[in-house]
One Martini backbone bead per residue (centre of mass of N, CA, C, O) as a GRO file, in nm:
protein
  312
    1UNK     BB    1  -1.284  -6.385  12.445
    2UNK     BB    2  -1.152  -6.112  12.401
    3UNK     BB    3  -1.287  -6.040  12.119
    4UNK     BB    4  -1.592  -6.044  12.206
    5UNK     BB    5  -1.529  -5.760  12.408
    6UNK     BB    6  -1.242  -5.624  12.420
    7UNK     BB    7  -1.206  -5.700  12.745
    8UNK     BB    8  -1.471  -5.623  12.923
    9UNK     BB    9  -1.483  -5.936  13.066
   10UNK     BB   10  -1.215  -5.866  13.219
   11UNK     BB   11  -0.973  -5.938  13.474
   12UNK     BB   12  -0.738  -5.738  13.677
   13UNK     BB   13  -0.453  -5.768  13.880
   14UNK     BB   14  -0.295  -5.468  14.015
   15UNK     BB   15   0.001  -5.418  14.230
   16UNK     BB   16   0.083  -5.153  14.173
   17UNK     BB   17   0.106  -4.862  14.326
   18UNK     BB   18  -0.056  -4.714  14.055
   19UNK     BB   19  -0.126  -4.936  13.887
   20UNK     BB   20  -0.208  -4.833  13.549
   21UNK     BB   21  -0.031  -4.616  13.562
   22UNK     BB   22   0.201  -4.444  13.425
   23UNK     BB   23   0.548  -4.517  13.363
   24UNK     BB   24   0.880  -4.551  13.280
   25UNK     BB   25   0.805  -4.876  13.225
   26UNK     BB   26   0.510  -4.803  13.133
   27UNK     BB   27   0.189  -4.903  12.988
   28UNK     BB   28  -0.177  -5.014  13.021
   29UNK     BB   29  -0.392  -4.852  12.867
   30UNK     BB   30  -0.456  -5.008  12.602
   31UNK     BB   31  -0.489  -5.305  12.703
   32UNK     BB   32  -0.702  -5.203  12.961
   33UNK     BB   33  -0.940  -5.013  12.871
   34UNK     BB   34  -1.200  -5.234  12.902
   35UNK     BB   35  -1.123  -5.333  13.169
   36UNK     BB   36  -1.117  -5.469  13.491
   37UNK     BB   37  -0.981  -5.348  13.793
   38UNK     BB   38  -0.777  -5.476  14.058
   39UNK     BB   39  -0.689  -5.238  14.307
   40UNK     BB   40  -0.522  -5.007  14.545
   41UNK     BB   41  -0.581  -4.764  14.346
   42UNK     BB   42  -0.803  -4.450  14.358
   43UNK     BB   43  -0.674  -4.275  14.130
   44UNK     BB   44  -0.713  -4.065  13.840
   45UNK     BB   45  -0.409  -4.029  13.894
   46UNK     BB   46  -0.108  -3.986  13.916
   47UNK     BB   47   0.157  -3.820  14.082
   48UNK     BB   48   0.174  -3.617  13.830
   49UNK     BB   49  -0.137  -3.526  13.745
   50UNK     BB   50  -0.223  -3.706  13.500
   51UNK     BB   51  -0.517  -3.787  13.319
   52UNK     BB   52  -0.412  -3.963  13.065
   53UNK     BB   53  -0.396  -4.185  13.237
   54UNK     BB   54  -0.450  -4.526  13.326
   55UNK     BB   55  -0.650  -4.524  13.579
   56UNK     BB   56  -0.881  -4.495  13.790
   57UNK     BB   57  -1.233  -4.608  13.745
   58UNK     BB   58  -1.527  -4.587  13.910
   59UNK     BB   59  -1.716  -4.737  13.674
   60UNK     BB   60  -1.493  -5.003  13.640
   61UNK     BB   61  -1.343  -5.029  13.908
   62UNK     BB   62  -1.166  -5.190  14.194
   63UNK     BB   63  -1.100  -5.138  14.524
   64UNK     BB   64  -0.854  -5.306  14.716
   65UNK     BB   65  -0.710  -5.447  14.974
   66UNK     BB   66  -0.450  -5.509  15.157
   67UNK     BB   67  -0.252  -5.729  15.331
   68UNK     BB   68  -0.254  -5.828  15.657
   69UNK     BB   69  -0.091  -5.956  15.899
   70UNK     BB   70  -0.117  -6.185  16.139
   71UNK     BB   71   0.037  -6.027  16.364
   72UNK     BB   72  -0.157  -5.785  16.354
   73UNK     BB   73  -0.443  -5.910  16.385
   74UNK     BB   74  -0.391  -6.054  16.668
   75UNK     BB   75  -0.376  -5.746  16.806
   76UNK     BB   76  -0.666  -5.679  16.786
   77UNK     BB   77  -0.920  -5.513  16.965
   78UNK     BB   78  -1.164  -5.614  16.773
   79UNK     BB   79  -1.156  -5.917  16.908
   80UNK     BB   80  -1.277  -5.829  17.153
   81UNK     BB   81  -1.477  -5.781  17.378
   82UNK     BB   82  -1.663  -5.502  17.400
   83UNK     BB   83  -1.558  -5.401  17.679
   84UNK     BB   84  -1.253  -5.427  17.614
   85UNK     BB   85  -1.248  -5.264  17.359
   86UNK     BB   86  -1.357  -4.995  17.476
   87UNK     BB   87  -1.130  -4.959  17.682
   88UNK     BB   88  -0.896  -4.942  17.482
   89UNK     BB   89  -1.002  -4.697  17.320
   90UNK     BB   90  -1.032  -4.497  17.569
   91UNK     BB   91  -0.708  -4.508  17.647
   92UNK     BB   92  -0.630  -4.327  17.429
   93UNK     BB   93  -0.389  -4.039  17.384
   94UNK     BB   94  -0.339  -4.009  17.091
   95UNK     BB   95  -0.457  -3.812  16.841
   96UNK     BB   96  -0.199  -3.826  16.624
   97UNK     BB   97  -0.045  -4.058  16.393
   98UNK     BB   98   0.298  -4.073  16.244
   99UNK     BB   99   0.502  -4.285  16.014
  100UNK     BB  100   0.735  -4.146  15.778
  101UNK     BB  101   0.791  -4.021  15.488
  102UNK     BB  102   0.773  -3.701  15.322
  103UNK     BB  103   0.981  -3.742  15.076
  104UNK     BB  104   1.138  -3.746  14.778
  105UNK     BB  105   1.351  -3.950  14.869
  106UNK     BB  106   1.312  -4.163  15.136
  107UNK     BB  107   1.643  -4.219  15.180
  108UNK     BB  108   1.674  -3.906  15.202
  109UNK     BB  109   1.833  -3.746  15.459
  110UNK     BB  110   1.764  -3.495  15.688
  111UNK     BB  111   1.930  -3.266  15.944
  112UNK     BB  112   1.749  -3.016  15.868
  113UNK     BB  113   1.507  -2.791  15.803
  114UNK     BB  114   1.638  -2.678  15.549
  115UNK     BB  115   1.695  -2.951  15.409
  116UNK     BB  116   1.400  -3.046  15.406
  117UNK     BB  117   1.277  -2.817  15.241
  118UNK     BB  118   1.454  -2.860  14.993
  119UNK     BB  119   1.378  -3.151  14.934
  120UNK     BB  120   1.066  -3.105  14.899
  121UNK     BB  121   1.080  -2.892  14.676
  122UNK     BB  122   1.232  -3.066  14.472
  123UNK     BB  123   1.032  -3.301  14.461
  124UNK     BB  124   0.779  -3.126  14.359
  125UNK     BB  125   0.934  -3.002  14.089
  126UNK     BB  126   0.999  -3.247  13.957
  127UNK     BB  127   1.001  -3.441  13.703
  128UNK     BB  128   0.759  -3.686  13.667
  129UNK     BB  129   0.579  -3.948  13.827
  130UNK     BB  130   0.700  -3.823  14.129
  131UNK     BB  131   0.631  -3.504  14.158
  132UNK     BB  132   0.367  -3.592  14.366
  133UNK     BB  133   0.446  -3.694  14.635
  134UNK     BB  134   0.173  -3.713  14.827
  135UNK     BB  135   0.093  -3.422  14.718
  136UNK     BB  136   0.270  -3.280  14.958
  137UNK     BB  137   0.121  -3.360  15.246
  138UNK     BB  138   0.319  -3.463  15.451
  139UNK     BB  139   0.482  -3.201  15.489
  140UNK     BB  140   0.249  -3.012  15.551
  141UNK     BB  141   0.152  -3.146  15.809
  142UNK     BB  142   0.419  -3.149  15.964
  143UNK     BB  143   0.484  -2.843  15.955
  144UNK     BB  144   0.213  -2.743  16.093
  145UNK     BB  145   0.164  -3.009  16.332
  146UNK     BB  146   0.411  -3.124  16.509
  147UNK     BB  147   0.311  -2.941  16.785
  148UNK     BB  148   0.053  -3.055  16.840
  149UNK     BB  149  -0.169  -3.160  17.051
  150UNK     BB  150  -0.123  -3.514  17.051
  151UNK     BB  151   0.096  -3.519  16.836
  152UNK     BB  152   0.270  -3.796  16.646
  153UNK     BB  153   0.523  -3.695  16.418
  154UNK     BB  154   0.727  -3.909  16.217
  155UNK     BB  155   1.032  -3.869  16.031
  156UNK     BB  156   1.236  -4.085  15.857
  157UNK     BB  157   1.385  -3.833  15.682
  158UNK     BB  158   1.404  -3.690  15.994
  159UNK     BB  159   1.578  -3.774  16.263
  160UNK     BB  160   1.515  -3.535  16.474
  161UNK     BB  161   1.202  -3.646  16.506
  162UNK     BB  162   1.296  -3.886  16.663
  163UNK     BB  163   1.289  -4.100  16.906
  164UNK     BB  164   1.428  -4.243  17.153
  165UNK     BB  165   1.457  -4.584  17.047
  166UNK     BB  166   1.238  -4.533  16.856
  167UNK     BB  167   0.966  -4.692  16.677
  168UNK     BB  168   0.672  -4.848  16.802
  169UNK     BB  169   0.434  -4.902  16.597
  170UNK     BB  170   0.198  -5.067  16.725
  171UNK     BB  171   0.194  -4.911  16.994
  172UNK     BB  172   0.121  -4.639  16.871
  173UNK     BB  173  -0.144  -4.722  16.737
  174UNK     BB  174  -0.282  -4.838  17.005
  175UNK     BB  175  -0.257  -4.519  17.126
  176UNK     BB  176  -0.444  -4.417  16.889
  177UNK     BB  177  -0.713  -4.255  16.750
  178UNK     BB  178  -0.547  -4.132  16.511
  179UNK     BB  179  -0.437  -4.190  16.159
  180UNK     BB  180  -0.223  -4.107  15.923
  181UNK     BB  181  -0.325  -4.140  15.554
  182UNK     BB  182  -0.131  -4.120  15.305
  183UNK     BB  183   0.013  -4.113  15.031
  184UNK     BB  184   0.269  -4.204  14.800
  185UNK     BB  185   0.351  -4.404  14.528
  186UNK     BB  186   0.056  -4.441  14.610
  187UNK     BB  187  -0.029  -4.686  14.763
  188UNK     BB  188  -0.091  -4.820  15.104
  189UNK     BB  189  -0.085  -5.008  15.414
  190UNK     BB  190  -0.157  -4.822  15.653
  191UNK     BB  191  -0.471  -4.820  15.662
  192UNK     BB  192  -0.501  -5.133  15.729
  193UNK     BB  193  -0.326  -5.142  15.978
  194UNK     BB  194  -0.484  -4.935  16.159
  195UNK     BB  195  -0.757  -5.068  16.149
  196UNK     BB  196  -0.674  -5.341  16.284
  197UNK     BB  197  -0.583  -5.146  16.550
  198UNK     BB  198  -0.823  -4.920  16.592
  199UNK     BB  199  -0.757  -4.678  16.397
  200UNK     BB  200  -0.854  -4.383  16.277
  201UNK     BB  201  -0.854  -4.276  15.963
  202UNK     BB  202  -0.663  -4.013  15.794
  203UNK     BB  203  -0.741  -3.887  15.478
  204UNK     BB  204  -0.463  -3.760  15.275
  205UNK     BB  205  -0.586  -3.772  14.927
  206UNK     BB  206  -0.539  -3.465  14.777
  207UNK     BB  207  -0.453  -3.238  14.504
  208UNK     BB  208  -0.691  -2.998  14.450
  209UNK     BB  209  -0.823  -3.090  14.147
  210UNK     BB  210  -0.914  -3.372  14.196
  211UNK     BB  211  -1.037  -3.633  14.296
  212UNK     BB  212  -1.020  -3.817  14.541
  213UNK     BB  213  -0.903  -4.090  14.676
  214UNK     BB  214  -1.016  -4.396  14.662
  215UNK     BB  215  -1.143  -4.659  14.845
  216UNK     BB  216  -1.223  -4.948  14.948
  217UNK     BB  217  -1.539  -5.013  14.800
  218UNK     BB  218  -1.603  -4.770  14.674
  219UNK     BB  219  -1.922  -4.650  14.751
  220UNK     BB  220  -2.054  -4.884  14.919
  221UNK     BB  221  -1.843  -4.806  15.126
  222UNK     BB  222  -1.869  -4.601  15.416
  223UNK     BB  223  -1.602  -4.413  15.521
  224UNK     BB  224  -1.731  -4.173  15.689
  225UNK     BB  225  -1.804  -4.358  15.942
  226UNK     BB  226  -1.464  -4.454  16.001
  227UNK     BB  227  -1.351  -4.184  15.875
  228UNK     BB  228  -1.125  -3.915  15.761
  229UNK     BB  229  -1.160  -3.664  15.514
  230UNK     BB  230  -0.897  -3.456  15.368
  231UNK     BB  231  -0.850  -3.182  15.217
  232UNK     BB  232  -0.614  -2.975  15.108
  233UNK     BB  233  -0.772  -2.708  15.223
  234UNK     BB  234  -0.780  -2.854  15.535
  235UNK     BB  235  -0.499  -2.893  15.672
  236UNK     BB  236  -0.492  -2.639  15.865
  237UNK     BB  237  -0.760  -2.775  16.031
  238UNK     BB  238  -0.698  -3.052  16.163
  239UNK     BB  239  -0.727  -3.024  16.474
  240UNK     BB  240  -1.026  -2.923  16.459
  241UNK     BB  241  -1.149  -3.162  16.309
  242UNK     BB  242  -1.085  -3.375  16.529
  243UNK     BB  243  -1.223  -3.232  16.771
  244UNK     BB  244  -1.519  -3.237  16.618
  245UNK     BB  245  -1.529  -3.528  16.605
  246UNK     BB  246  -1.686  -3.851  16.624
  247UNK     BB  247  -1.512  -4.091  16.761
  248UNK     BB  248  -1.704  -4.310  16.874
  249UNK     BB  249  -1.859  -4.364  16.609
  250UNK     BB  250  -1.609  -4.457  16.448
  251UNK     BB  251  -1.523  -4.690  16.629
  252UNK     BB  252  -1.786  -4.852  16.601
  253UNK     BB  253  -1.778  -4.878  16.293
  254UNK     BB  254  -1.504  -5.019  16.273
  255UNK     BB  255  -1.598  -5.284  16.421
  256UNK     BB  256  -1.802  -5.363  16.170
  257UNK     BB  257  -1.581  -5.340  15.902
  258UNK     BB  258  -1.282  -5.452  15.922
  259UNK     BB  259  -1.314  -5.750  15.808
  260UNK     BB  260  -1.375  -5.643  15.505
  261UNK     BB  261  -1.041  -5.556  15.500
  262UNK     BB  262  -0.976  -5.867  15.523
  263UNK     BB  263  -0.779  -6.164  15.463
  264UNK     BB  264  -0.843  -6.477  15.561
  265UNK     BB  265  -0.623  -6.653  15.394
  266UNK     BB  266  -0.377  -6.491  15.554
  267UNK     BB  267  -0.456  -6.672  15.791
  268UNK     BB  268  -0.439  -6.849  16.081
  269UNK     BB  269  -0.514  -7.086  16.284
  270UNK     BB  270  -0.786  -6.956  16.460
  271UNK     BB  271  -0.806  -6.668  16.336
  272UNK     BB  272  -0.959  -6.714  16.072
  273UNK     BB  273  -1.238  -6.790  16.222
  274UNK     BB  274  -1.263  -6.500  16.375
  275UNK     BB  275  -1.323  -6.369  16.113
  276UNK     BB  276  -1.559  -6.196  16.002
  277UNK     BB  277  -1.822  -6.171  15.788
  278UNK     BB  278  -1.717  -6.038  15.531
  279UNK     BB  279  -1.445  -6.037  15.359
  280UNK     BB  280  -1.254  -5.919  15.106
  281UNK     BB  281  -1.351  -6.134  14.911
  282UNK     BB  282  -1.655  -6.090  14.947
  283UNK     BB  283  -1.646  -5.789  14.867
  284UNK     BB  284  -1.538  -5.831  14.583
  285UNK     BB  285  -1.768  -6.009  14.476
  286UNK     BB  286  -1.989  -5.798  14.526
  287UNK     BB  287  -1.875  -5.580  14.338
  288UNK     BB  288  -1.886  -5.758  14.082
  289UNK     BB  289  -2.189  -5.811  14.098
  290UNK     BB  290  -2.275  -5.517  14.050
  291UNK     BB  291  -2.152  -5.493  13.774
  292UNK     BB  292  -2.303  -5.726  13.635
  293UNK     BB  293  -2.591  -5.618  13.691
  294UNK     BB  294  -2.562  -5.348  13.547
  295UNK     BB  295  -2.504  -5.474  13.268
  296UNK     BB  296  -2.757  -5.643  13.242
  297UNK     BB  297  -2.964  -5.404  13.257
  298UNK     BB  298  -2.821  -5.252  13.004
  299UNK     BB  299  -2.733  -5.470  12.778
  300UNK     BB  300  -2.415  -5.484  12.848
  301UNK     BB  301  -2.051  -5.558  12.846
  302UNK     BB  302  -1.984  -5.299  12.931
  303UNK     BB  303  -1.891  -5.084  13.139
  304UNK     BB  304  -2.037  -4.983  13.454
  305UNK     BB  305  -2.197  -4.858  13.711
  306UNK     BB  306  -2.174  -4.867  14.041
  307UNK     BB  307  -2.361  -4.932  14.293
  308UNK     BB  308  -2.427  -4.775  14.613
  309UNK     BB  309  -2.575  -5.006  14.699
  310UNK     BB  310  -2.561  -5.284  14.891
  311UNK     BB  311  -2.401  -5.267  15.137
  312UNK     BB  312  -2.202  -5.467  15.364
   0.00000   0.00000   0.00000
C-alpha cells in the first residue's frame, strides 16, 4: 500500500511540539514527504526559522486541536443558556490575560528586569532548533504592555511579576475578554483552553518573515471571526488593536464554533452529549474529505490544495 503511492495516501498523527519539523533528535522529512500529517503545529518552519525543515504544508497537512480536559469544558460559560452566557461574557473586566514563561529555558527564573532581559536576549541568539522560542514575542509583548490598562500579564519565569497567592488560571481566564496565545516550543494547549472558557484568543504567532502559524482547520474554519491575529510588526499597537476590535461579534462567533475545537470522546457523560456537533473529530474527517475530493477531481493521489469552501 505504501509503495503504490509513495506514501501519498497515508495519514500520520504527529503529536510532537513542532510536528515533523527537524529537531536534535531527528527528522521525519524524508519518511513523511508525500504523506498527510495531522498535527497541532501550523508553522511552515520550526522555531529555528529554517524553511528546509519538513514542517506544516498548508496544501497537504491538517492542523487539529489538542484535547481540553473534562474539568475545563464543564466550566465553560458557552454551555449556559444564551442569556446567562451573555451576562457572564459581559461581566468580564480583564482586557488581556496571559500566564506563562517568556523565554527559553522556561524553568530558568530571573529575579530582576536586567536578568530577565539578559536571559531573553541569550535565548533568542543561541543556535539550535529553539533559538526562536515563541519567535521572541512573549517577551516583546510583556515588556511593552505589562502596565497597559486592563492587561494582566504574568511571567512564570519572572517571579516579581506574579500576584501574591499565585495565579488561579481558570478564574483569570473566565474574567478576561481576550487571552494572549503565543507559540512556545511549537504548538500549545493555551488557545484551546481559553476558547473553551469563552475568552477570545489573541494569536501572536508570526516570525516576521514567513507566513503566520496556521490554526486548527484553517483555512476552512474562519478564525478571524472569533479570534484576533497579530503580526510581529503590530505588537506595539496591541492595546489599540484590542480597543478597536468588535469584541461582541467575536464572542458570539466563538459560541458557535467552540465545540468544533473540542474532542467529544475525551469527555464523560452527561457532558459528552451536551457538546454540540460536529466536534473536532467530525471537523477532522471533513477536512480529510476535502483533501480526498480535491485529489479525486484532479485525478491524482498526490496531495492537493484543501478547498477553503464548505466550512463547517
